[in-house]
């Protein structure tokens, strides 16, 4: 008689645990890819942007005021300014107002400075003589060029002994004599006074006709 033996095989506990955990985990779903050819919906249109205002032009730079009169006190001239004053008088043709403005001083200050310095007065006289020479030279040029107005003026000025004298004749209205007395208004007289005036005028006229 043959004996048969049966052996029961038991699974390992570790493999069983791994199988259970694998069943518990859900399978990850595949990611959906966007369909090709479809465009994304356009977003809302942004409102129009207002243009920026043009920049304002910068103001032109103003000239700085002269610094010679700082502090309120009028500038004064000193001995060192004598050559500068003479040069400015020559440049301005001896005109004191213009020279004082160029020197940045008052006119009275310049006149007082001239009175205190005889050398400036002498230079001022020389400047006046030089300008007179220039003016005479221009008169000679005008005379030689035949400027009639200059010729007439020169003859009236220098040719009086030759009869070149300007005569001015004054006449009244319409070339008549100049009236020295105002004419009376007939409305200011009475009828009797008018009759007397008319009679006197008639007698004067008759006397002139007889004489």
PDB file of C-alpha atoms in Angstrom:
ATOM      1  CA  UNK A   1       0.000   0.000   0.000  1.00  0.00           C
ATOM      2  CA  UNK A   2       1.387   3.350  -1.148  1.00  0.00           C
ATOM      3  CA  UNK A   3       1.045   6.417   1.146  1.00  0.00           C
ATOM      4  CA  UNK A   4       0.535   9.792  -0.346  1.00  0.00           C
ATOM      5  CA  UNK A   5       1.396  12.979   1.465  1.00  0.00           C
ATOM      6  CA  UNK A   6      -0.035  16.311   0.694  1.00  0.00           C
ATOM      7  CA  UNK A   7       1.776  19.502   1.480  1.00  0.00           C
ATOM      8  CA  UNK A   8       0.000  22.778   1.712  1.00  0.00           C
ATOM      9  CA  UNK A   9       1.838  25.785   0.356  1.00  0.00           C
ATOM     10  CA  UNK A  10       1.320  29.056   2.128  1.00  0.00           C
ATOM     11  CA  UNK A  11       2.014  32.449   0.428  1.00  0.00           C
ATOM     12  CA  UNK A  12       4.443  34.799   1.958  1.00  0.00           C
ATOM     13  CA  UNK A  13       2.861  37.647   3.928  1.00  0.00           C
ATOM     14  CA  UNK A  14       5.046  40.314   2.286  1.00  0.00           C
ATOM     15  CA  UNK A  15       3.843  39.528  -1.195  1.00  0.00           C
ATOM     16  CA  UNK A  16       0.251  39.652  -0.030  1.00  0.00           C
ATOM     17  CA  UNK A  17       0.724  43.103   1.509  1.00  0.00           C
ATOM     18  CA  UNK A  18       2.239  44.453  -1.683  1.00  0.00           C
ATOM     19  CA  UNK A  19      -0.683  43.176  -3.713  1.00  0.00           C
ATOM     20  CA  UNK A  20      -3.189  44.846  -1.431  1.00  0.00           C
ATOM     21  CA  UNK A  21      -1.427  48.212  -1.591  1.00  0.00           C
ATOM     22  CA  UNK A  22      -1.301  47.980  -5.368  1.00  0.00           C
ATOM     23  CA  UNK A  23      -5.041  47.464  -5.510  1.00  0.00           C
ATOM     24  CA  UNK A  24      -5.698  50.385  -3.167  1.00  0.00           C
ATOM     25  CA  UNK A  25      -3.853  52.990  -5.323  1.00  0.00           C
ATOM     26  CA  UNK A  26      -6.057  54.398  -8.072  1.00  0.00           C
ATOM     27  CA  UNK A  27      -4.639  54.588 -11.512  1.00  0.00           C
ATOM     28  CA  UNK A  28      -3.652  58.055 -12.688  1.00  0.00           C
ATOM     29  CA  UNK A  29      -5.793  59.292 -15.497  1.00  0.00           C
ATOM     30  CA  UNK A  30      -3.946  60.497 -18.569  1.00  0.00           C
ATOM     31  CA  UNK A  31      -3.770  64.262 -19.012  1.00  0.00           C
ATOM     32  CA  UNK A  32      -6.046  65.756 -21.586  1.00  0.00           C
ATOM     33  CA  UNK A  33      -4.187  67.560 -24.282  1.00  0.00           C
ATOM     34  CA  UNK A  34      -5.879  70.498 -26.012  1.00  0.00           C
ATOM     35  CA  UNK A  35      -7.115  69.788 -29.451  1.00  0.00           C
ATOM     36  CA  UNK A  36      -4.869  71.052 -32.169  1.00  0.00           C
ATOM     37  CA  UNK A  37      -6.084  73.885 -34.379  1.00  0.00           C
ATOM     38  CA  UNK A  38      -8.341  75.499 -31.797  1.00  0.00           C
ATOM     39  CA  UNK A  39      -7.444  78.973 -30.631  1.00  0.00           C
ATOM     40  CA  UNK A  40      -7.870  80.213 -27.140  1.00  0.00           C
ATOM     41  CA  UNK A  41     -10.814  82.565 -26.659  1.00  0.00           C
ATOM     42  CA  UNK A  42      -9.757  86.200 -26.963  1.00  0.00           C
ATOM     43  CA  UNK A  43      -9.849  88.170 -23.762  1.00  0.00           C
ATOM     44  CA  UNK A  44     -11.718  91.424 -23.277  1.00  0.00           C
ATOM     45  CA  UNK A  45     -10.385  94.404 -25.269  1.00  0.00           C
ATOM     46  CA  UNK A  46      -8.447  96.859 -23.120  1.00  0.00           C
ATOM     47  CA  UNK A  47      -9.786 100.440 -23.095  1.00  0.00           C
ATOM     48  CA  UNK A  48      -7.912 102.952 -25.313  1.00  0.00           C
ATOM     49  CA  UNK A  49      -5.111 104.789 -23.586  1.00  0.00           C
ATOM     50  CA  UNK A  50      -5.372 108.589 -23.750  1.00  0.00           C
ATOM     51  CA  UNK A  51      -2.330 110.231 -25.402  1.00  0.00           C
ATOM     52  CA  UNK A  52       0.054 111.973 -23.106  1.00  0.00           C
ATOM     53  CA  UNK A  53      -0.115 115.790 -23.252  1.00  0.00           C
ATOM     54  CA  UNK A  54       2.714 117.528 -25.033  1.00  0.00           C
ATOM     55  CA  UNK A  55       5.385 118.827 -22.673  1.00  0.00           C
ATOM     56  CA  UNK A  56       5.163 122.529 -21.915  1.00  0.00           C
ATOM     57  CA  UNK A  57       7.946 124.616 -23.460  1.00  0.00           C
ATOM     58  CA  UNK A  58      10.519 125.706 -20.986  1.00  0.00           C
ATOM     59  CA  UNK A  59      10.610 129.484 -20.396  1.00  0.00           C
ATOM     60  CA  UNK A  60      13.481 131.329 -21.978  1.00  0.00           C
ATOM     61  CA  UNK A  61      16.268 132.116 -19.541  1.00  0.00           C
ATOM     62  CA  UNK A  62      16.034 135.665 -18.283  1.00  0.00           C
ATOM     63  CA  UNK A  63      19.199 137.775 -18.236  1.00  0.00           C
ATOM     64  CA  UNK A  64      20.638 138.266 -14.824  1.00  0.00           C
ATOM     65  CA  UNK A  65      20.417 141.806 -13.462  1.00  0.00           C
ATOM     66  CA  UNK A  66      23.567 143.804 -13.278  1.00  0.00           C
ATOM     67  CA  UNK A  67      25.434 143.270 -10.052  1.00  0.00           C
ATOM     68  CA  UNK A  68      26.796 146.787  -9.841  1.00  0.00           C
ATOM     69  CA  UNK A  69      23.894 148.113  -7.775  1.00  0.00           C
ATOM     70  CA  UNK A  70      23.681 145.349  -5.168  1.00  0.00           C
ATOM     71  CA  UNK A  71      22.547 146.336  -1.706  1.00  0.00           C
ATOM     72  CA  UNK A  72      20.565 149.414  -2.782  1.00  0.00           C
ATOM     73  CA  UNK A  73      23.525 151.820  -2.735  1.00  0.00           C
ATOM     74  CA  UNK A  74      24.362 153.527  -6.026  1.00  0.00           C
ATOM     75  CA  UNK A  75      27.829 152.586  -7.322  1.00  0.00           C
ATOM     76  CA  UNK A  76      30.501 155.238  -7.188  1.00  0.00           C
ATOM     77  CA  UNK A  77      33.430 156.075  -9.416  1.00  0.00           C
ATOM     78  CA  UNK A  78      36.981 156.085  -8.131  1.00  0.00           C
ATOM     79  CA  UNK A  79      40.328 157.313  -9.392  1.00  0.00           C
ATOM     80  CA  UNK A  80      40.919 153.984 -11.114  1.00  0.00           C
ATOM     81  CA  UNK A  81      37.813 154.602 -13.262  1.00  0.00           C
ATOM     82  CA  UNK A  82      39.194 157.734 -14.966  1.00  0.00           C
ATOM     83  CA  UNK A  83      40.524 155.912 -18.081  1.00  0.00           C
ATOM     84  CA  UNK A  84      37.348 153.856 -18.302  1.00  0.00           C
ATOM     85  CA  UNK A  85      35.157 156.980 -18.116  1.00  0.00           C
ATOM     86  CA  UNK A  86      37.157 158.726 -20.863  1.00  0.00           C
ATOM     87  CA  UNK A  87      36.950 155.660 -23.104  1.00  0.00           C
ATOM     88  CA  UNK A  88      33.197 155.387 -22.563  1.00  0.00           C
ATOM     89  CA  UNK A  89      32.642 159.076 -23.333  1.00  0.00           C
ATOM     90  CA  UNK A  90      34.564 158.659 -26.567  1.00  0.00           C
ATOM     91  CA  UNK A  91      32.559 155.558 -27.434  1.00  0.00           C
ATOM     92  CA  UNK A  92      29.225 157.309 -26.741  1.00  0.00           C
ATOM     93  CA  UNK A  93      30.137 160.484 -28.619  1.00  0.00           C
ATOM     94  CA  UNK A  94      30.261 162.597 -25.478  1.00  0.00           C
ATOM     95  CA  UNK A  95      26.597 161.948 -24.606  1.00  0.00           C
ATOM     96  CA  UNK A  96      26.613 161.870 -20.815  1.00  0.00           C
ATOM     97  CA  UNK A  97      23.292 160.075 -20.334  1.00  0.00           C
ATOM     98  CA  UNK A  98      24.320 157.145 -22.520  1.00  0.00           C
ATOM     99  CA  UNK A  99      27.788 156.995 -20.992  1.00  0.00           C
ATOM    100  CA  UNK A 100      26.359 156.933 -17.462  1.00  0.00           C
ATOM    101  CA  UNK A 101      24.048 154.074 -18.419  1.00  0.00           C
ATOM    102  CA  UNK A 102      26.951 152.120 -19.896  1.00  0.00           C
ATOM    103  CA  UNK A 103      29.030 152.758 -16.778  1.00  0.00           C
ATOM    104  CA  UNK A 104      26.108 151.627 -14.582  1.00  0.00           C
ATOM    105  CA  UNK A 105      26.069 154.880 -12.605  1.00  0.00           C
ATOM    106  CA  UNK A 106      23.653 157.757 -12.285  1.00  0.00           C
ATOM    107  CA  UNK A 107      23.911 160.811 -14.503  1.00  0.00           C
ATOM    108  CA  UNK A 108      24.444 163.101 -11.525  1.00  0.00           C
ATOM    109  CA  UNK A 109      27.242 160.801 -10.345  1.00  0.00           C
ATOM    110  CA  UNK A 110      28.964 161.085 -13.713  1.00  0.00           C
ATOM    111  CA  UNK A 111      28.614 164.889 -13.822  1.00  0.00           C
ATOM    112  CA  UNK A 112      30.015 165.180 -10.301  1.00  0.00           C
ATOM    113  CA  UNK A 113      32.930 162.937 -11.276  1.00  0.00           C
ATOM    114  CA  UNK A 114      33.620 165.127 -14.319  1.00  0.00           C
ATOM    115  CA  UNK A 115      33.633 168.270 -12.182  1.00  0.00           C
ATOM    116  CA  UNK A 116      36.183 166.681  -9.852  1.00  0.00           C
ATOM    117  CA  UNK A 117      38.567 165.625 -12.644  1.00  0.00           C
ATOM    118  CA  UNK A 118      39.811 168.317 -15.069  1.00  0.00           C
ATOM    119  CA  UNK A 119      41.513 165.673 -17.230  1.00  0.00           C
ATOM    120  CA  UNK A 120      38.112 164.159 -18.023  1.00  0.00           C
ATOM    121  CA  UNK A 121      36.707 167.602 -18.893  1.00  0.00           C
ATOM    122  CA  UNK A 122      39.621 168.180 -21.270  1.00  0.00           C
ATOM    123  CA  UNK A 123      39.034 164.801 -22.909  1.00  0.00           C
ATOM    124  CA  UNK A 124      35.337 165.628 -23.220  1.00  0.00           C
ATOM    125  CA  UNK A 125      36.159 168.876 -25.055  1.00  0.00           C
ATOM    126  CA  UNK A 126      38.469 166.995 -27.420  1.00  0.00           C
ATOM    127  CA  UNK A 127      35.702 164.488 -28.165  1.00  0.00           C
ATOM    128  CA  UNK A 128      33.301 167.342 -29.013  1.00  0.00           C
ATOM    129  CA  UNK A 129      35.883 168.902 -31.368  1.00  0.00           C
ATOM    130  CA  UNK A 130      36.456 165.560 -33.078  1.00  0.00           C
ATOM    131  CA  UNK A 131      32.724 165.119 -33.684  1.00  0.00           C
ATOM    132  CA  UNK A 132      32.512 168.656 -35.066  1.00  0.00           C
ATOM    133  CA  UNK A 133      35.310 167.829 -37.503  1.00  0.00           C
ATOM    134  CA  UNK A 134      33.444 164.701 -38.586  1.00  0.00           C
ATOM    135  CA  UNK A 135      30.243 166.716 -39.136  1.00  0.00           C
ATOM    136  CA  UNK A 136      32.060 169.339 -41.191  1.00  0.00           C
ATOM    137  CA  UNK A 137      33.619 166.608 -43.288  1.00  0.00           C
ATOM    138  CA  UNK A 138      30.183 165.180 -44.027  1.00  0.00           C
ATOM    139  CA  UNK A 139      28.956 168.652 -45.049  1.00  0.00           C
ATOM    140  CA  UNK A 140      31.844 168.973 -47.494  1.00  0.00           C
ATOM    141  CA  UNK A 141      31.042 165.552 -48.944  1.00  0.00           C
ATOM    142  CA  UNK A 142      27.372 166.519 -49.342  1.00  0.00           C
ATOM    143  CA  UNK A 143      28.273 169.836 -50.997  1.00  0.00           C
ATOM    144  CA  UNK A 144      30.601 168.196 -53.479  1.00  0.00           C
ATOM    145  CA  UNK A 145      28.018 165.535 -54.289  1.00  0.00           C
ATOM    146  CA  UNK A 146      25.433 168.240 -55.131  1.00  0.00           C
ATOM    147  CA  UNK A 147      22.981 167.767 -52.277  1.00  0.00           C
ATOM    148  CA  UNK A 148      20.703 170.796 -52.854  1.00  0.00           C
ATOM    149  CA  UNK A 149      19.320 170.881 -49.340  1.00  0.00           C
ATOM    150  CA  UNK A 150      22.818 171.002 -47.867  1.00  0.00           C
ATOM    151  CA  UNK A 151      23.881 173.593 -50.456  1.00  0.00           C
ATOM    152  CA  UNK A 152      20.925 175.848 -49.601  1.00  0.00           C
ATOM    153  CA  UNK A 153      21.579 175.491 -45.886  1.00  0.00           C
ATOM    154  CA  UNK A 154      25.277 176.291 -46.324  1.00  0.00           C
ATOM    155  CA  UNK A 155      24.584 179.415 -48.412  1.00  0.00           C
ATOM    156  CA  UNK A 156      22.039 180.717 -45.899  1.00  0.00           C
ATOM    157  CA  UNK A 157      24.549 180.128 -43.127  1.00  0.00           C
ATOM    158  CA  UNK A 158      27.789 181.301 -44.734  1.00  0.00           C
ATOM    159  CA  UNK A 159      26.668 183.489 -47.651  1.00  0.00           C
ATOM    160  CA  UNK A 160      24.600 186.178 -45.918  1.00  0.00           C
ATOM    161  CA  UNK A 161      26.979 188.896 -47.108  1.00  0.00           C
ATOM    162  CA  UNK A 162      26.279 187.755 -50.663  1.00  0.00           C
ATOM    163  CA  UNK A 163      22.522 188.057 -50.307  1.00  0.00           C
ATOM    164  CA  UNK A 164      21.693 184.452 -49.434  1.00  0.00           C
ATOM    165  CA  UNK A 165      19.223 185.321 -46.704  1.00  0.00           C
ATOM    166  CA  UNK A 166      16.046 183.416 -46.012  1.00  0.00           C
ATOM    167  CA  UNK A 167      13.020 185.710 -46.189  1.00  0.00           C
ATOM    168  CA  UNK A 168       9.834 184.575 -44.552  1.00  0.00           C
ATOM    169  CA  UNK A 169       6.656 186.341 -45.670  1.00  0.00           C
ATOM    170  CA  UNK A 170       3.571 185.972 -43.562  1.00  0.00           C
ATOM    171  CA  UNK A 171       0.194 186.484 -45.200  1.00  0.00           C
ATOM    172  CA  UNK A 172      -3.373 186.245 -44.093  1.00  0.00           C
ATOM    173  CA  UNK A 173      -6.148 184.116 -45.452  1.00  0.00           C
ATOM    174  CA  UNK A 174      -6.010 183.521 -49.239  1.00  0.00           C
ATOM    175  CA  UNK A 175      -2.812 185.556 -49.488  1.00  0.00           C
ATOM    176  CA  UNK A 176      -4.353 188.716 -48.018  1.00  0.00           C
ATOM    177  CA  UNK A 177      -2.904 190.912 -45.308  1.00  0.00           C
ATOM    178  CA  UNK A 178      -2.574 189.634 -41.800  1.00  0.00           C
ATOM    179  CA  UNK A 179      -5.476 190.827 -39.671  1.00  0.00           C
ATOM    180  CA  UNK A 180      -4.319 192.321 -36.412  1.00  0.00           C
ATOM    181  CA  UNK A 181      -7.815 193.008 -35.106  1.00  0.00           C
ATOM    182  CA  UNK A 182     -10.665 190.611 -34.936  1.00  0.00           C
ATOM    183  CA  UNK A 183     -13.694 191.452 -37.023  1.00  0.00           C
ATOM    184  CA  UNK A 184     -16.839 192.376 -35.125  1.00  0.00           C
ATOM    185  CA  UNK A 185     -19.853 190.177 -35.424  1.00  0.00           C
ATOM    186  CA  UNK A 186     -22.817 192.114 -36.964  1.00  0.00           C
ATOM    187  CA  UNK A 187     -25.175 190.216 -34.697  1.00  0.00           C
ATOM    188  CA  UNK A 188     -23.707 192.067 -31.741  1.00  0.00           C
ATOM    189  CA  UNK A 189     -24.918 195.498 -33.058  1.00  0.00           C
ATOM    190  CA  UNK A 190     -28.367 197.029 -33.082  1.00  0.00           C
ATOM    191  CA  UNK A 191     -30.070 198.170 -36.290  1.00  0.00           C
ATOM    192  CA  UNK A 192     -29.197 201.815 -35.598  1.00  0.00           C
ATOM    193  CA  UNK A 193     -25.526 200.983 -35.061  1.00  0.00           C
ATOM    194  CA  UNK A 194     -25.459 198.984 -38.267  1.00  0.00           C
ATOM    195  CA  UNK A 195     -26.950 201.909 -40.191  1.00  0.00           C
ATOM    196  CA  UNK A 196     -24.262 204.212 -38.821  1.00  0.00           C
ATOM    197  CA  UNK A 197     -21.509 201.776 -39.781  1.00  0.00           C
ATOM    198  CA  UNK A 198     -22.897 201.395 -43.295  1.00  0.00           C
ATOM    199  CA  UNK A 199     -23.123 205.170 -43.737  1.00  0.00           C
ATOM    200  CA  UNK A 200     -19.545 205.628 -42.508  1.00  0.00           C
ATOM    201  CA  UNK A 201     -18.308 202.971 -44.903  1.00  0.00           C
ATOM    202  CA  UNK A 202     -20.113 204.628 -47.806  1.00  0.00           C
ATOM    203  CA  UNK A 203     -18.594 208.030 -46.997  1.00  0.00           C
ATOM    204  CA  UNK A 204     -15.104 206.520 -46.746  1.00  0.00           C
ATOM    205  CA  UNK A 205     -15.544 204.786 -50.063  1.00  0.00           C
ATOM    206  CA  UNK A 206     -16.791 207.998 -51.743  1.00  0.00           C
ATOM    207  CA  UNK A 207     -13.836 209.932 -50.350  1.00  0.00           C
ATOM    208  CA  UNK A 208     -11.413 207.342 -51.706  1.00  0.00           C
ATOM    209  CA  UNK A 209     -13.087 207.558 -55.130  1.00  0.00           C
ATOM    210  CA  UNK A 210     -12.765 211.359 -55.233  1.00  0.00           C
ATOM    211  CA  UNK A 211      -9.183 211.367 -54.029  1.00  0.00           C
TER     212      UNK A 211
END
